[in-house]
Each structure stands twice: as C-alpha cells, then as structure tokens.
Amino acid sequence: MTQVALIEDLQDLEDLARRLKAARRVAVDLESDSFYVYHEKVCLLQLSTEEEDFVIDPLAVKDLSPLGPLFRDPAVEKVFHAGDYDLVCLGRDYGFSIRTLFDTMVAARTLGAGRLGLAPLIEEHFSVRLEKKLQRANWGKRPLSEEQIEYARNDTHYLLRLRDLLHAKLESRGLLREAQDEFKR
C-alpha cells in the first residue's frame, strides 16, 4: 500500500489542489466530531486517486477553499460511499457543491447487495478486512494517532476500485441509468 500524505498546512493543500487538477476521479470521505459536540464540524477529509492517498486536517488547515474547484469540476468524478452526510457537511462547513459523483453504497443497493457497509463490500470484493473500531472516535481530538490516520485513509483507498467493479455490474445488468439518477438526487 502506498504511503499516506498528511496535509496540515495551506501551502501543502494548495499544492495538492494543483496536482488534483489532472485527476479524472477522486475518492472522498470525511470524519466529523458529531458524537462529541453539539455543533459538529468536519475534522478530517480524506482523498484518494488511483496512485495516492491524502488525509487533510481541516483543524490545522482552516481554509479548504483550494479544493472548491475540484469539487465543482464536472470533468472529475467524485466517488463517495454513503455520501449524503458528507455532502451536507462539505456544503455546511465550506460551501462546497459537488458535481459529478458516484456513490458506491447507492450502486450496491441498486444491485441488490445484502450488506451495504463499506467494510463488508471491501471484504467481499478485495478480501481485505477493514477495522472499523475507530468509526465513532473523537475526530476533533489532536494529535491524531497513526492508527486514526490509517483508518481514515482506508475509507477512500479502495473506493475507486470498488467503483469500477460496481459500475461494470450496473452496466452489465442494465441498471447504470437508475443508479446515476439516484446519484443526481
């Protein structure tokens, strides 16, 4: 597995945003502190391309606006798993609107999968067992542990390959249009 890049300052984020301009697609996830505070906020943003994984600390990098063009770009597919909550948080905290997305949970549901969670889908398709014990961790607490960074990275590391498998199944079963309509909703 490739090394994860931890982004903790604006210059590194600006460099990342420039590099991602060439991406055709980016896997996206986030972690918030919703279980620990009354007014929740995004505490971690994870992005993966086919080659690299990034974990962005928005508590250290206060200005995430360099990523706005990426999220708005219709030529770049953004891949989420169960992205409804993420879309709300990204809009609420940063004013980001997301264009051109693929949601692996929606795709799996459209295909009639029995288990829709990310961990079961990754295990089924890649024989990799993701540890989910940190799912309800306090992501607003710093410093982040290596275990937290690895957990966060794994939420996007496999998403693009999972997207490809599910996309092919949707296409072969004539369900791609139905899934795409749901992505738009």
Coordinates of C-alpha atoms in Angstrom, one line a residue:
M1 CA 0.0 0.0 0.0
T2 CA 1.3 3.5 -0.8
Q3 CA 2.2 5.9 1.9
V4 CA -0.5 8.4 3.0
A5 CA 0.3 12.1 2.8
L6 CA -0.9 14.1 5.8
I7 CA -1.8 17.6 4.8
E8 CA -1.6 20.1 7.7
D9 CA -0.8 23.5 6.2
L10 CA -2.2 25.7 3.5
Q11 CA 0.8 25.5 1.2
D12 CA 0.6 21.7 1.1
L13 CA -3.2 21.9 0.4
E14 CA -2.7 24.4 -2.4
D15 CA 0.0 22.1 -3.9
L16 CA -2.4 19.1 -3.6
A17 CA -5.2 21.1 -5.3
R18 CA -2.9 21.9 -8.2
R19 CA -1.9 18.2 -8.5
L20 CA -5.5 17.0 -8.4
K21 CA -6.5 19.2 -11.4
A22 CA -5.1 16.4 -13.6
A23 CA -7.2 13.7 -11.9
R24 CA -10.2 12.1 -13.7
R25 CA -11.7 11.0 -10.4
V26 CA -11.1 11.3 -6.7
A27 CA -12.4 9.2 -3.8
V28 CA -13.7 11.3 -1.0
D29 CA -14.7 10.8 2.7
L30 CA -14.7 12.8 5.9
E31 CA -14.7 12.3 9.6
S32 CA -16.6 14.7 12.0
D33 CA -17.0 15.1 15.7
S34 CA -20.8 14.6 15.7
F35 CA -20.8 12.2 18.6
Y36 CA -18.9 14.6 20.9
V37 CA -20.2 18.1 20.3
Y38 CA -23.5 19.9 19.9
H39 CA -22.3 21.8 16.8
E40 CA -20.5 19.3 14.7
K41 CA -17.7 20.1 12.2
V42 CA -15.6 18.3 9.7
C43 CA -12.4 17.2 11.5
L44 CA -10.7 15.2 8.7
L45 CA -11.0 15.0 4.9
Q46 CA -9.7 12.0 3.0
L47 CA -9.0 12.0 -0.7
S48 CA -7.6 9.2 -2.9
T49 CA -6.5 8.9 -6.5
E50 CA -5.5 5.7 -8.3
E51 CA -1.9 6.4 -7.1
E52 CA -2.1 8.3 -3.8
D53 CA -4.0 8.7 -0.6
F54 CA -4.3 12.0 1.3
V55 CA -5.6 12.9 4.7
I56 CA -6.3 16.6 5.2
D57 CA -6.6 18.1 8.7
P58 CA -9.1 20.9 8.5
L59 CA -8.4 21.8 12.1
A60 CA -4.9 22.7 11.1
V61 CA -5.7 24.0 7.6
K62 CA -8.6 26.3 8.3
D63 CA -9.0 27.4 4.6
L64 CA -10.1 24.5 2.4
S65 CA -11.2 26.7 -0.5
P66 CA -8.4 25.5 -2.8
L67 CA -10.4 22.3 -3.1
G68 CA -13.6 24.1 -4.2
P69 CA -12.8 24.0 -7.9
L70 CA -12.1 20.2 -7.7
F71 CA -15.5 19.5 -6.2
R72 CA -17.3 21.8 -8.7
D73 CA -15.4 20.4 -11.7
P74 CA -17.9 18.2 -13.7
A75 CA -15.0 16.5 -15.5
V76 CA -13.7 15.0 -12.3
E77 CA -15.8 12.2 -10.8
K78 CA -16.0 12.3 -7.0
V79 CA -16.5 8.8 -5.5
F80 CA -18.2 8.5 -2.1
H81 CA -19.6 5.7 0.0
A82 CA -22.9 6.7 1.6
G83 CA -22.1 10.3 0.6
D84 CA -25.4 12.0 1.8
Y85 CA -23.9 13.1 5.1
D86 CA -20.6 14.0 3.6
L87 CA -22.3 16.2 1.0
V88 CA -24.2 18.0 3.7
C89 CA -21.1 18.6 5.8
L90 CA -19.0 19.8 2.9
G91 CA -21.7 22.3 1.9
R92 CA -22.4 23.4 5.5
D93 CA -18.7 23.9 6.6
Y94 CA -17.1 25.0 3.3
G95 CA -19.8 26.0 0.9
F96 CA -18.7 23.2 -1.5
S97 CA -21.1 22.0 -4.1
I98 CA -20.3 18.6 -5.6
R99 CA -20.8 17.9 -9.3
T100 CA -20.4 14.5 -10.9
L101 CA -20.5 11.9 -8.2
F102 CA -20.6 8.2 -7.9
D103 CA -21.8 6.7 -4.6
T104 CA -20.7 3.1 -4.0
M105 CA -23.4 2.4 -1.4
V106 CA -26.1 3.6 -3.8
A107 CA -24.6 1.4 -6.5
A108 CA -24.5 -1.6 -4.2
R109 CA -28.1 -1.0 -3.1
T110 CA -29.2 -0.7 -6.8
L111 CA -27.6 -4.0 -7.4
G112 CA -29.5 -5.6 -4.5
A113 CA -26.4 -6.2 -2.3
G114 CA -27.4 -7.6 1.1
R115 CA -24.7 -5.8 3.0
L116 CA -24.1 -2.1 2.1
G117 CA -21.4 -1.0 4.6
L118 CA -18.0 -0.1 3.2
A119 CA -16.2 -2.8 5.2
P120 CA -18.3 -5.7 4.1
L121 CA -18.1 -4.5 0.4
I122 CA -14.3 -4.2 0.6
E123 CA -14.0 -7.6 2.2
E124 CA -16.3 -9.2 -0.4
H125 CA -14.6 -7.7 -3.4
F126 CA -11.0 -7.5 -2.3
S127 CA -10.7 -10.0 0.6
V128 CA -9.4 -7.1 2.8
R129 CA -10.8 -6.8 6.3
L130 CA -11.1 -3.1 7.3
E131 CA -11.0 -2.4 11.0
K132 CA -14.0 -0.2 11.9
K133 CA -13.4 0.2 15.7
L134 CA -12.5 3.9 15.2
Q135 CA -15.7 4.7 13.4
R136 CA -17.0 6.6 16.4
A137 CA -13.7 8.0 17.5
N138 CA -13.5 11.7 18.6
W139 CA -12.0 13.0 15.4
G140 CA -11.8 16.5 16.9
K141 CA -9.1 15.5 19.3
R142 CA -5.4 16.1 18.4
P143 CA -2.9 14.8 17.9
L144 CA -4.1 12.1 15.6
S145 CA -2.7 8.7 16.1
E146 CA -1.1 6.6 13.3
E147 CA -4.0 4.2 13.8
Q148 CA -6.5 7.0 13.2
I149 CA -4.7 8.2 10.0
E150 CA -4.6 4.6 8.7
Y151 CA -8.2 4.1 9.5
A152 CA -9.2 7.3 7.7
R153 CA -7.0 6.5 4.7
N154 CA -8.7 3.1 4.3
D155 CA -12.1 4.7 3.9
T156 CA -11.0 6.0 0.5
H157 CA -8.1 3.8 -0.5
Y158 CA -10.3 1.1 -2.1
L159 CA -13.2 3.3 -3.3
L160 CA -12.0 3.8 -6.9
R161 CA -11.5 0.1 -7.5
L162 CA -14.8 -0.7 -5.8
R163 CA -16.5 1.9 -8.0
D164 CA -15.1 0.2 -11.1
L165 CA -16.4 -3.2 -10.1
L166 CA -19.9 -1.8 -9.2
H167 CA -20.0 0.3 -12.3
A168 CA -19.3 -2.7 -14.5
K169 CA -22.0 -4.7 -12.7
L170 CA -24.5 -1.9 -13.1
E171 CA -23.7 -1.6 -16.8
S172 CA -24.0 -5.4 -17.4
R173 CA -27.4 -5.6 -15.6
G174 CA -28.8 -2.5 -17.3
L175 CA -29.0 -0.6 -14.0
L176 CA -26.5 2.2 -14.6
R177 CA -29.0 4.8 -15.6
E178 CA -31.1 4.1 -12.5
A179 CA -28.0 4.4 -10.2
Q180 CA -26.9 7.7 -12.0
D181 CA -30.4 9.1 -11.4
E182 CA -30.0 8.3 -7.7
F183 CA -26.5 9.9 -7.6
K184 CA -28.0 13.1 -9.0
R185 CA -30.8 13.1 -6.4

